[in-house]
Amino acid sequence: MPLISRITKPVSGAKHIGRKNHRYSFTVSEIVIAGGLPNNLGATGLVVQMSRGPKLTSTKEVDYNSMTNTGSVAFPSTLSFIATLFDSKAGKATGFSDKRYRISLLGVRPAAFGTNKKATREVAYADVNVADFATCEAPTGKAVWMQVRGGRGGGVTAHFTIAARCVKRSGDGDDDDDDASISSAMTGFSAAPSGFSGDSERPDLE
């Protein structure tokens, strides 16, 4: 009987071998969400979140009525995170492979009567390739159209400024995966910790 070769799973990060990696600190500020939202969200507050895989950073909660009354809402918080960027093999203009994060608008409401716990639901979302902004040392304006979940109300636009700073240049590729999937969307309300700390709740995003 012929021997059958055992199929093994590729070593994590194998595709980055031989590619230089660089750690960048990103800061997202002056966040404004504009556009129409469904009237039946059942939310009392709104939060903007950026995530990649299980790692996330969130703004502080703002009043939902401020958007329904004016058509836009500003978030005073600043989002900060670290991302590992890899040299591009395809010769991209930025010099780095894509590094996509998900920006989400979350509806917030009390999880239960008489408690301080919150429940959140993703209302709108978009993907942002932060590698495009690695050379933006000064805050640079960006506008991203966000799809409203379920197609209700069309979409909203996220306006913000983003700045980047290289904090470390190192050697060959490690096990950070440029193509790791963005965190799965939350389709229903889910329990969340009491309150939102905002301002780089988890500053170690990468």
Backbone as JSON, one array per atom type, in Angstrom:
{
  "sequence": "MPLISRITKPVSGAKHIGRKNHRYSFTVSEIVIAGGLPNNLGATGLVVQMSRGPKLTSTKEVDYNSMTNTGSVAFPSTLSFIATLFDSKAGKATGFSDKRYRISLLGVRPAAFGTNKKATREVAYADVNVADFATCEAPTGKAVWMQVRGGRGGGVTAHFTIAARCVKRSGDGDDDDDDASISSAMTGFSAAPSGFSGDSERPDLE",
  "N": [[0.86, -1.19, 0.0], [0.66, 2.15, -0.94], [2.38, 4.87, 0.61], [0.72, 7.53, 2.2], [0.96, 10.93, 2.12], [0.98, 13.02, 4.92], [-1.24, 15.66, 5.48], [-0.55, 18.83, 6.49], [-1.34, 21.69, 8.46], [-0.65, 24.95, 7.33], [2.06, 26.81, 8.72], [1.33, 29.38, 10.97], [1.53, 32.68, 9.78], [3.37, 32.08, 7.83], [3.34, 33.08, 5.25], [4.44, 35.57, 5.55], [7.11, 35.31, 5.83], [10.36, 36.49, 5.45], [9.56, 39.03, 4.85], [9.68, 42.39, 5.79], [8.5, 43.83, 8.82], [6.58, 46.41, 10.39], [5.68, 48.35, 13.15], [2.96, 50.4, 13.71], [1.48, 53.25, 15.21], [-1.81, 54.28, 15.34], [-4.12, 56.97, 15.26], [-7.41, 57.92, 15.59], [-9.67, 60.48, 15.21], [-11.99, 63.27, 15.81], [-14.53, 62.29, 15.03], [-17.44, 61.99, 13.15], [-20.69, 61.0, 12.49], [-22.93, 60.92, 9.86], [-26.14, 61.1, 8.3], [-29.12, 59.16, 7.49], [-30.74, 57.1, 9.88], [-32.5, 54.05, 10.72], [-35.71, 54.38, 12.25], [-36.59, 52.66, 14.16], [-34.73, 51.54, 15.96], [-34.58, 51.17, 18.69], [-32.67, 52.08, 20.41], [-30.79, 53.88, 22.89], [-28.41, 55.16, 22.91], [-25.31, 55.77, 21.06], [-22.34, 54.3, 19.72], [-19.07, 54.35, 18.36], [-16.95, 51.99, 16.92], [-13.81, 50.41, 16.32], [-12.38, 47.54, 14.87], [-10.47, 44.5, 14.64], [-10.44, 41.21, 14.0], [-10.69, 39.66, 17.17], [-10.02, 41.92, 18.6], [-10.62, 45.22, 19.76], [-11.51, 48.74, 19.85], [-13.25, 51.39, 21.37], [-15.41, 54.29, 21.18], [-16.65, 56.7, 23.58], [-20.03, 56.55, 24.76], [-22.65, 58.31, 23.07], [-25.6, 60.4, 23.03], [-28.41, 59.02, 21.49], [-30.55, 60.5, 20.48], [-29.45, 62.89, 19.63], [-28.6, 62.45, 17.06], [-30.9, 61.7, 15.67], [-32.3, 64.05, 15.77], [-30.78, 66.01, 14.46], [-29.54, 64.83, 12.27], [-26.87, 64.22, 12.24], [-24.07, 63.23, 14.26], [-21.55, 63.9, 16.64], [-18.6, 62.41, 17.93], [-16.75, 62.76, 20.73], [-14.58, 61.28, 21.56], [-11.27, 59.8, 21.2], [-9.84, 57.33, 19.18], [-7.31, 54.96, 19.57], [-4.75, 52.79, 18.43], [-2.47, 50.04, 17.86], [-0.91, 48.79, 14.95], [0.47, 46.15, 13.03], [2.33, 46.37, 10.18], [3.16, 45.03, 6.98], [5.79, 44.82, 4.56], [4.93, 45.37, 1.17], [4.57, 42.95, -1.38], [3.6, 43.39, -3.83], [4.23, 45.86, -4.7], [2.74, 48.12, -3.84], [1.51, 51.5, -3.59], [1.72, 52.63, -1.03], [3.64, 51.08, 0.07], [3.08, 49.03, 1.77], [1.37, 45.96, 2.61], [-2.2, 45.39, 2.49], [-4.12, 46.27, 5.36], [-6.81, 45.65, 6.96], [-9.4, 47.1, 8.83], [-12.46, 46.99, 10.67], [-14.91, 49.42, 10.85], [-17.49, 50.32, 12.93], [-20.82, 51.33, 13.65], [-22.53, 51.33, 16.57], [-25.61, 50.6, 18.14], [-26.84, 51.37, 21.37], [-28.32, 50.22, 24.37], [-30.02, 49.89, 27.57], [-29.26, 46.82, 29.19], [-30.88, 45.49, 30.97], [-33.68, 46.3, 33.03], [-33.15, 48.54, 35.7], [-30.43, 48.06, 36.04], [-26.92, 48.83, 35.44], [-25.78, 47.79, 33.25], [-25.01, 47.42, 29.76], [-26.35, 46.84, 26.46], [-25.43, 46.04, 23.13], [-25.74, 46.63, 19.57], [-24.76, 46.13, 16.24], [-25.2, 48.64, 13.92], [-24.42, 49.93, 11.53], [-21.72, 49.58, 9.15], [-18.31, 49.44, 7.85], [-15.32, 48.77, 5.95], [-11.94, 49.65, 6.55], [-8.84, 50.34, 5.19], [-6.09, 50.57, 6.92], [-3.44, 50.71, 6.21], [-3.24, 52.44, 4.11], [-2.89, 54.87, 5.28], [-0.49, 55.05, 6.52], [1.58, 56.81, 6.03], [0.65, 59.21, 6.88], [1.48, 61.43, 8.89], [0.53, 63.82, 9.91], [-2.79, 64.67, 11.01], [-5.26, 63.43, 8.86], [-8.06, 63.98, 6.82], [-10.88, 61.83, 6.3], [-13.54, 60.18, 4.66], [-16.0, 57.74, 4.95], [-18.31, 55.61, 3.54], [-20.92, 53.9, 5.15], [-22.53, 50.83, 5.35], [-25.86, 50.26, 6.23], [-27.07, 47.82, 8.39], [-29.04, 45.12, 7.2], [-30.08, 46.61, 5.21], [-31.74, 48.67, 5.88], [-32.73, 51.93, 5.65], [-30.63, 52.61, 3.99], [-27.69, 54.01, 4.11], [-24.99, 55.45, 6.07], [-22.56, 58.06, 6.61], [-19.26, 58.05, 7.71], [-17.21, 60.45, 9.02], [-13.91, 61.36, 9.69], [-10.67, 62.06, 11.19], [-7.4, 60.77, 10.64], [-4.26, 59.71, 11.85], [-0.86, 58.59, 11.7], [1.98, 56.95, 13.17], [5.2, 55.66, 13.11], [6.31, 53.26, 15.33], [8.02, 51.19, 15.72], [10.49, 49.47, 13.93], [11.24, 46.38, 12.59], [12.52, 43.02, 12.05], [12.23, 40.15, 10.01], [9.04, 38.76, 8.87], [6.4, 38.11, 11.26], [3.96, 36.3, 13.19], [1.64, 37.71, 12.72], [-1.32, 38.18, 10.96], [-1.99, 39.52, 7.91], [-4.24, 39.09, 6.38], [-6.21, 38.29, 8.08], [-9.55, 37.66, 9.04], [-12.01, 40.22, 9.37], [-13.65, 41.08, 12.42], [-16.61, 39.24, 13.12], [-19.87, 40.4, 12.36], [-22.23, 41.74, 14.71], [-25.38, 40.56, 14.94], [-27.57, 40.78, 16.57], [-28.74, 42.25, 19.67], [-26.29, 42.18, 22.2], [-24.89, 41.28, 25.36], [-22.91, 43.67, 27.1], [-20.01, 45.07, 28.78], [-20.52, 47.08, 31.73], [-21.0, 50.37, 30.99], [-18.79, 52.37, 28.81], [-15.43, 52.58, 28.29], [-14.04, 54.01, 26.39], [-11.77, 56.13, 24.41], [-9.29, 54.61, 23.43], [-9.81, 51.94, 24.52], [-8.79, 49.37, 24.32], [-5.67, 49.5, 23.68], [-3.91, 47.87, 22.3], [-4.47, 46.9, 19.78], [-3.79, 45.02, 16.88]],
  "CA": [[0.0, 0.0, 0.0], [1.52, 3.33, -1.0], [2.31, 5.78, 1.73], [-0.03, 8.75, 1.95], [1.56, 12.05, 2.83], [0.1, 13.69, 5.89], [-1.46, 17.07, 5.18], [-0.4, 19.64, 7.7], [-1.79, 23.06, 8.36], [0.49, 25.87, 7.18], [2.46, 27.52, 9.91], [0.79, 30.73, 11.01], [2.48, 33.71, 9.43], [4.37, 31.59, 6.89], [3.38, 33.92, 4.05], [5.16, 36.79, 5.85], [8.53, 35.02, 5.99], [11.22, 37.27, 4.57], [9.0, 40.37, 4.66], [9.89, 43.26, 6.93], [7.28, 44.32, 9.45], [6.71, 47.69, 11.07], [4.56, 48.62, 14.06], [2.5, 51.78, 13.62], [0.44, 53.72, 16.11], [-2.83, 55.04, 14.63], [-5.05, 57.75, 16.08], [-8.6, 58.33, 14.85], [-10.34, 61.5, 16.02], [-12.98, 64.13, 15.14], [-15.45, 61.35, 14.38], [-18.81, 62.45, 12.96], [-21.54, 60.11, 11.68], [-24.0, 61.7, 9.24], [-27.04, 60.36, 7.44], [-30.34, 58.68, 8.1], [-30.79, 55.79, 10.52], [-33.86, 53.57, 10.94], [-36.34, 54.96, 13.44], [-37.02, 51.61, 15.09], [-33.56, 50.87, 16.52], [-34.76, 50.87, 20.11], [-31.41, 52.41, 21.09], [-30.73, 55.13, 23.63], [-27.1, 55.76, 22.68], [-24.54, 55.31, 19.92], [-20.91, 54.13, 19.94], [-18.27, 53.97, 17.19], [-15.96, 50.97, 17.29], [-12.93, 49.87, 15.28], [-11.99, 46.2, 15.3], [-9.83, 43.54, 13.75], [-10.54, 39.97, 14.75], [-11.32, 39.85, 18.48], [-9.51, 43.12, 19.26], [-11.43, 46.38, 19.42], [-11.42, 49.96, 20.62], [-14.56, 52.03, 21.24], [-15.61, 55.64, 21.7], [-17.64, 56.81, 24.63], [-21.4, 56.58, 24.26], [-23.32, 59.6, 22.92], [-27.05, 60.3, 23.02], [-28.98, 58.67, 20.18], [-31.46, 61.56, 20.02], [-28.71, 63.96, 18.99], [-28.52, 62.15, 15.63], [-32.24, 61.72, 15.09], [-32.78, 65.43, 15.72], [-29.97, 66.86, 13.58], [-29.04, 64.1, 11.11], [-25.46, 63.88, 12.41], [-23.66, 63.19, 15.65], [-20.1, 63.93, 16.82], [-18.07, 61.6, 19.02], [-15.57, 63.48, 21.21], [-13.5, 60.37, 21.93], [-10.2, 59.48, 20.26], [-9.51, 55.91, 19.11], [-5.89, 54.73, 19.35], [-4.4, 51.37, 18.37], [-1.21, 49.66, 17.21], [-1.07, 47.81, 13.87], [1.7, 45.66, 12.41], [2.24, 46.44, 8.72], [4.2, 44.27, 6.3], [6.18, 45.31, 3.24], [4.13, 44.83, 0.08], [5.25, 42.25, -2.47], [2.98, 43.81, -5.08], [4.66, 47.2, -5.03], [1.69, 49.1, -3.62], [2.01, 52.87, -3.43], [2.06, 52.9, 0.36], [4.77, 50.23, 0.46], [2.63, 48.01, 2.71], [0.2, 45.15, 2.3], [-3.43, 45.88, 3.1], [-4.43, 45.94, 6.76], [-8.2, 46.12, 7.02], [-10.13, 47.16, 10.09], [-13.89, 47.24, 10.53], [-15.46, 50.51, 11.64], [-18.89, 50.0, 13.17], [-21.68, 52.18, 14.47], [-23.31, 50.44, 17.43], [-26.7, 51.11, 18.96], [-26.69, 50.97, 22.77], [-29.51, 50.34, 25.21], [-29.86, 49.15, 28.82], [-29.42, 45.37, 29.04], [-31.99, 45.06, 31.82], [-34.2, 47.4, 33.84], [-32.61, 48.62, 37.05], [-29.0, 47.77, 36.09], [-26.07, 49.73, 34.66], [-25.22, 47.04, 32.13], [-25.44, 47.86, 28.44], [-26.4, 45.88, 25.36], [-25.08, 46.73, 21.88], [-26.04, 45.99, 18.29], [-24.16, 46.82, 15.11], [-26.2, 49.29, 13.08], [-23.81, 50.19, 10.23], [-20.33, 49.13, 9.16], [-17.48, 49.6, 6.65], [-13.93, 48.34, 6.12], [-10.95, 50.7, 6.33], [-7.47, 49.83, 5.05], [-5.26, 51.56, 7.62], [-2.13, 50.81, 5.56], [-3.29, 53.6, 3.22], [-2.64, 56.1, 6.04], [0.76, 54.88, 7.28], [2.46, 57.96, 5.81], [-0.06, 60.42, 7.31], [1.9, 61.84, 10.23], [-0.44, 64.85, 10.32], [-4.17, 64.19, 10.88], [-5.77, 63.51, 7.5], [-9.49, 63.75, 6.76], [-11.35, 60.65, 5.59], [-14.99, 59.94, 4.69], [-16.28, 56.35, 4.59], [-19.73, 55.25, 3.5], [-21.17, 52.73, 5.97], [-23.75, 50.1, 5.03], [-26.76, 49.98, 7.35], [-27.38, 46.39, 8.41], [-30.38, 44.77, 6.76], [-30.51, 47.5, 4.14], [-32.72, 49.62, 6.37], [-32.26, 53.31, 5.7], [-29.54, 52.85, 3.05], [-26.36, 54.06, 4.69], [-24.55, 56.69, 6.72], [-21.17, 58.37, 6.29], [-18.37, 58.33, 8.84], [-16.16, 61.43, 8.77], [-12.94, 61.35, 10.78], [-9.28, 62.28, 10.82], [-6.54, 59.66, 11.06], [-2.83, 59.99, 11.8], [-0.05, 57.4, 11.98], [3.37, 57.17, 13.6], [5.94, 54.4, 13.22], [6.86, 53.11, 16.68], [9.05, 50.15, 15.74], [10.84, 48.77, 12.7], [11.92, 45.15, 13.01], [13.08, 42.15, 11.02], [11.37, 39.38, 9.13], [7.65, 38.63, 9.26], [6.04, 37.3, 12.41], [2.74, 35.53, 12.98], [0.48, 38.56, 12.56], [-1.89, 37.82, 9.67], [-2.58, 40.65, 7.21], [-5.52, 38.73, 5.79], [-7.15, 37.78, 9.08], [-10.89, 38.19, 8.79], [-12.53, 41.23, 10.28], [-14.55, 40.47, 13.39], [-17.95, 39.0, 12.61], [-20.84, 41.41, 12.77], [-23.21, 41.35, 15.72], [-26.68, 40.73, 14.31], [-28.57, 41.11, 17.57], [-28.18, 42.87, 20.87], [-25.51, 41.26, 23.03], [-24.49, 41.91, 26.61], [-21.61, 44.34, 27.08], [-19.65, 45.53, 30.12], [-21.17, 48.3, 32.18], [-20.34, 51.58, 30.53], [-17.76, 52.26, 27.8], [-14.31, 53.38, 28.76], [-13.65, 54.91, 25.3], [-10.37, 56.56, 24.34], [-8.36, 53.48, 23.38], [-10.15, 50.96, 25.56], [-7.78, 48.33, 24.18], [-4.72, 50.13, 22.79], [-2.97, 46.92, 21.73], [-4.97, 46.35, 18.53], [-2.81, 44.84, 15.81]],
  "C": [[0.89, 1.23, 0.0], [1.33, 4.22, 0.23], [1.56, 7.05, 1.33], [0.58, 9.87, 2.77], [0.54, 12.69, 3.75], [0.0, 15.18, 5.55], [-1.39, 17.86, 6.47], [-0.87, 21.05, 7.42], [-0.59, 23.99, 8.24], [0.79, 26.58, 8.48], [1.92, 28.94, 9.86], [1.87, 31.74, 10.69], [3.51, 33.29, 8.4], [4.47, 32.49, 5.67], [4.14, 35.22, 4.27], [6.66, 36.57, 5.98], [9.33, 35.82, 4.97], [10.72, 38.67, 4.31], [9.19, 41.18, 5.93], [8.55, 43.7, 7.5], [7.58, 45.57, 10.26], [5.47, 47.9, 11.93], [4.23, 50.11, 14.02], [1.42, 52.05, 14.65], [-0.52, 54.61, 15.31], [-3.74, 55.75, 15.62], [-6.18, 58.24, 15.19], [-9.38, 59.29, 15.73], [-11.33, 62.29, 15.17], [-14.0, 63.3, 14.37], [-16.86, 61.95, 14.34], [-19.53, 61.44, 12.07], [-22.71, 60.93, 11.17], [-24.84, 60.82, 8.34], [-28.25, 59.85, 8.2], [-30.21, 57.29, 8.68], [-32.24, 55.35, 10.66], [-34.42, 54.13, 12.24], [-36.68, 53.93, 14.51], [-35.85, 50.85, 15.7], [-33.78, 50.44, 17.96], [-33.51, 51.17, 20.91], [-31.54, 53.74, 21.82], [-29.42, 55.86, 23.41], [-26.42, 55.16, 21.47], [-23.05, 55.26, 20.3], [-20.26, 53.81, 18.6], [-17.15, 53.05, 17.66], [-15.09, 50.63, 16.08], [-12.39, 48.54, 15.78], [-11.26, 45.46, 14.2], [-9.76, 42.23, 14.5], [-11.2, 40.23, 16.09], [-10.91, 41.14, 19.18], [-10.3, 44.34, 18.81], [-11.11, 47.56, 20.32], [-12.67, 50.77, 20.33], [-14.53, 53.46, 21.75], [-16.5, 55.57, 22.93], [-19.04, 56.91, 23.99], [-21.91, 58.02, 24.16], [-24.82, 59.35, 22.8], [-27.58, 60.03, 21.62], [-29.85, 59.79, 19.62], [-30.73, 62.69, 19.31], [-28.56, 63.72, 17.5], [-29.89, 62.22, 14.98], [-32.76, 63.14, 14.94], [-32.05, 66.28, 14.69], [-29.47, 66.16, 12.33], [-27.57, 63.77, 11.18], [-25.15, 63.89, 13.89], [-22.14, 63.14, 15.72], [-19.71, 63.1, 18.04], [-16.78, 62.25, 19.5], [-14.37, 62.58, 21.52], [-12.46, 60.24, 20.82], [-9.91, 57.98, 20.33], [-8.03, 55.75, 18.79], [-5.61, 53.23, 19.35], [-3.07, 51.2, 17.65], [-1.51, 48.62, 16.14], [0.3, 47.43, 13.33], [1.51, 45.63, 10.9], [3.43, 45.7, 8.1], [4.5, 44.88, 4.94], [5.37, 44.6, 2.16], [5.01, 44.13, -0.95], [4.76, 42.74, -3.82], [3.37, 45.24, -5.48], [3.58, 48.25, -4.87], [2.27, 50.46, -3.27], [2.43, 53.17, -2.01], [3.3, 52.14, 0.81], [4.38, 49.09, 1.37], [1.46, 47.2, 2.15], [-1.02, 45.73, 3.01], [-3.56, 45.42, 4.54], [-5.81, 46.51, 7.04], [-8.79, 46.0, 8.42], [-11.6, 47.42, 9.78], [-14.26, 48.42, 11.43], [-16.96, 50.29, 11.73], [-19.56, 51.1, 13.96], [-22.59, 51.26, 15.25], [-24.43, 51.21, 18.12], [-26.57, 50.54, 20.37], [-28.02, 51.15, 23.49], [-29.26, 49.61, 26.52], [-30.12, 47.66, 28.6], [-30.6, 44.86, 29.84], [-32.41, 46.24, 32.7], [-33.57, 47.36, 35.24], [-31.14, 48.28, 37.17], [-28.24, 48.79, 35.25], [-25.46, 49.04, 33.44], [-25.83, 47.5, 30.81], [-25.52, 46.68, 27.48], [-26.14, 46.66, 24.07], [-25.52, 45.92, 20.67], [-25.4, 46.81, 17.19], [-25.25, 47.35, 14.2], [-25.68, 49.51, 11.66], [-22.33, 49.86, 10.31], [-19.65, 49.44, 7.83], [-16.1, 49.06, 6.97], [-13.0, 49.5, 5.77], [-9.57, 50.05, 6.25], [-6.52, 50.84, 5.67], [-3.87, 51.7, 7.01], [-2.08, 52.01, 4.62], [-2.87, 54.88, 3.93], [-1.33, 56.03, 6.83], [1.68, 56.08, 7.13], [1.83, 59.27, 6.28], [0.34, 60.78, 8.74], [0.99, 62.93, 10.78], [-1.85, 64.29, 10.15], [-4.71, 64.47, 9.48], [-7.25, 63.15, 7.48], [-9.85, 62.55, 5.9], [-12.87, 60.57, 5.73], [-15.25, 58.53, 4.18], [-17.79, 56.13, 4.62], [-19.94, 53.94, 4.24], [-22.53, 52.12, 5.6], [-24.59, 49.89, 6.28], [-27.17, 48.51, 7.27], [-28.83, 46.15, 8.03], [-30.91, 45.67, 5.66], [-31.52, 48.54, 4.58], [-32.13, 51.03, 6.41], [-31.08, 53.6, 4.8], [-28.18, 52.84, 3.69], [-26.11, 55.39, 5.37], [-23.08, 56.89, 6.34], [-20.41, 58.68, 7.57], [-17.29, 59.29, 8.38], [-15.21, 61.4, 9.96], [-11.58, 61.77, 10.26], [-8.46, 61.12, 11.37], [-5.08, 60.07, 10.88], [-2.07, 58.74, 12.21], [1.37, 57.8, 12.36], [4.05, 55.82, 13.74], [6.59, 54.34, 14.61], [7.94, 52.05, 16.75], [9.24, 49.58, 14.34], [11.65, 47.55, 13.09], [12.33, 44.33, 11.8], [12.04, 41.45, 10.18], [9.98, 39.23, 9.71], [7.43, 37.74, 10.46], [4.71, 36.62, 12.13], [1.49, 36.4, 12.89], [-0.03, 38.39, 11.14], [-2.56, 39.03, 9.03], [-3.97, 40.34, 6.71], [-6.49, 38.13, 6.79], [-8.5, 38.43, 8.89], [-11.25, 39.23, 9.82], [-13.52, 40.56, 11.22], [-15.95, 40.35, 12.84], [-18.92, 40.02, 13.18], [-21.78, 40.86, 13.82], [-24.6, 41.61, 15.16], [-27.77, 41.07, 15.3], [-27.93, 41.79, 18.75], [-27.46, 41.82, 21.7], [-25.04, 42.0, 24.26], [-23.11, 42.52, 26.48], [-21.29, 44.81, 28.48], [-20.36, 46.82, 30.46], [-20.36, 49.51, 31.75], [-19.32, 51.3, 29.44], [-16.61, 53.16, 28.22], [-13.82, 54.36, 27.71], [-12.17, 55.18, 25.3], [-9.38, 55.41, 24.49], [-8.6, 52.52, 24.53], [-9.18, 49.81, 25.54], [-6.72, 48.84, 23.21], [-3.76, 49.18, 22.11], [-3.5, 46.27, 20.47], [-3.82, 46.18, 17.55], [-3.23, 43.7, 14.93]]
}
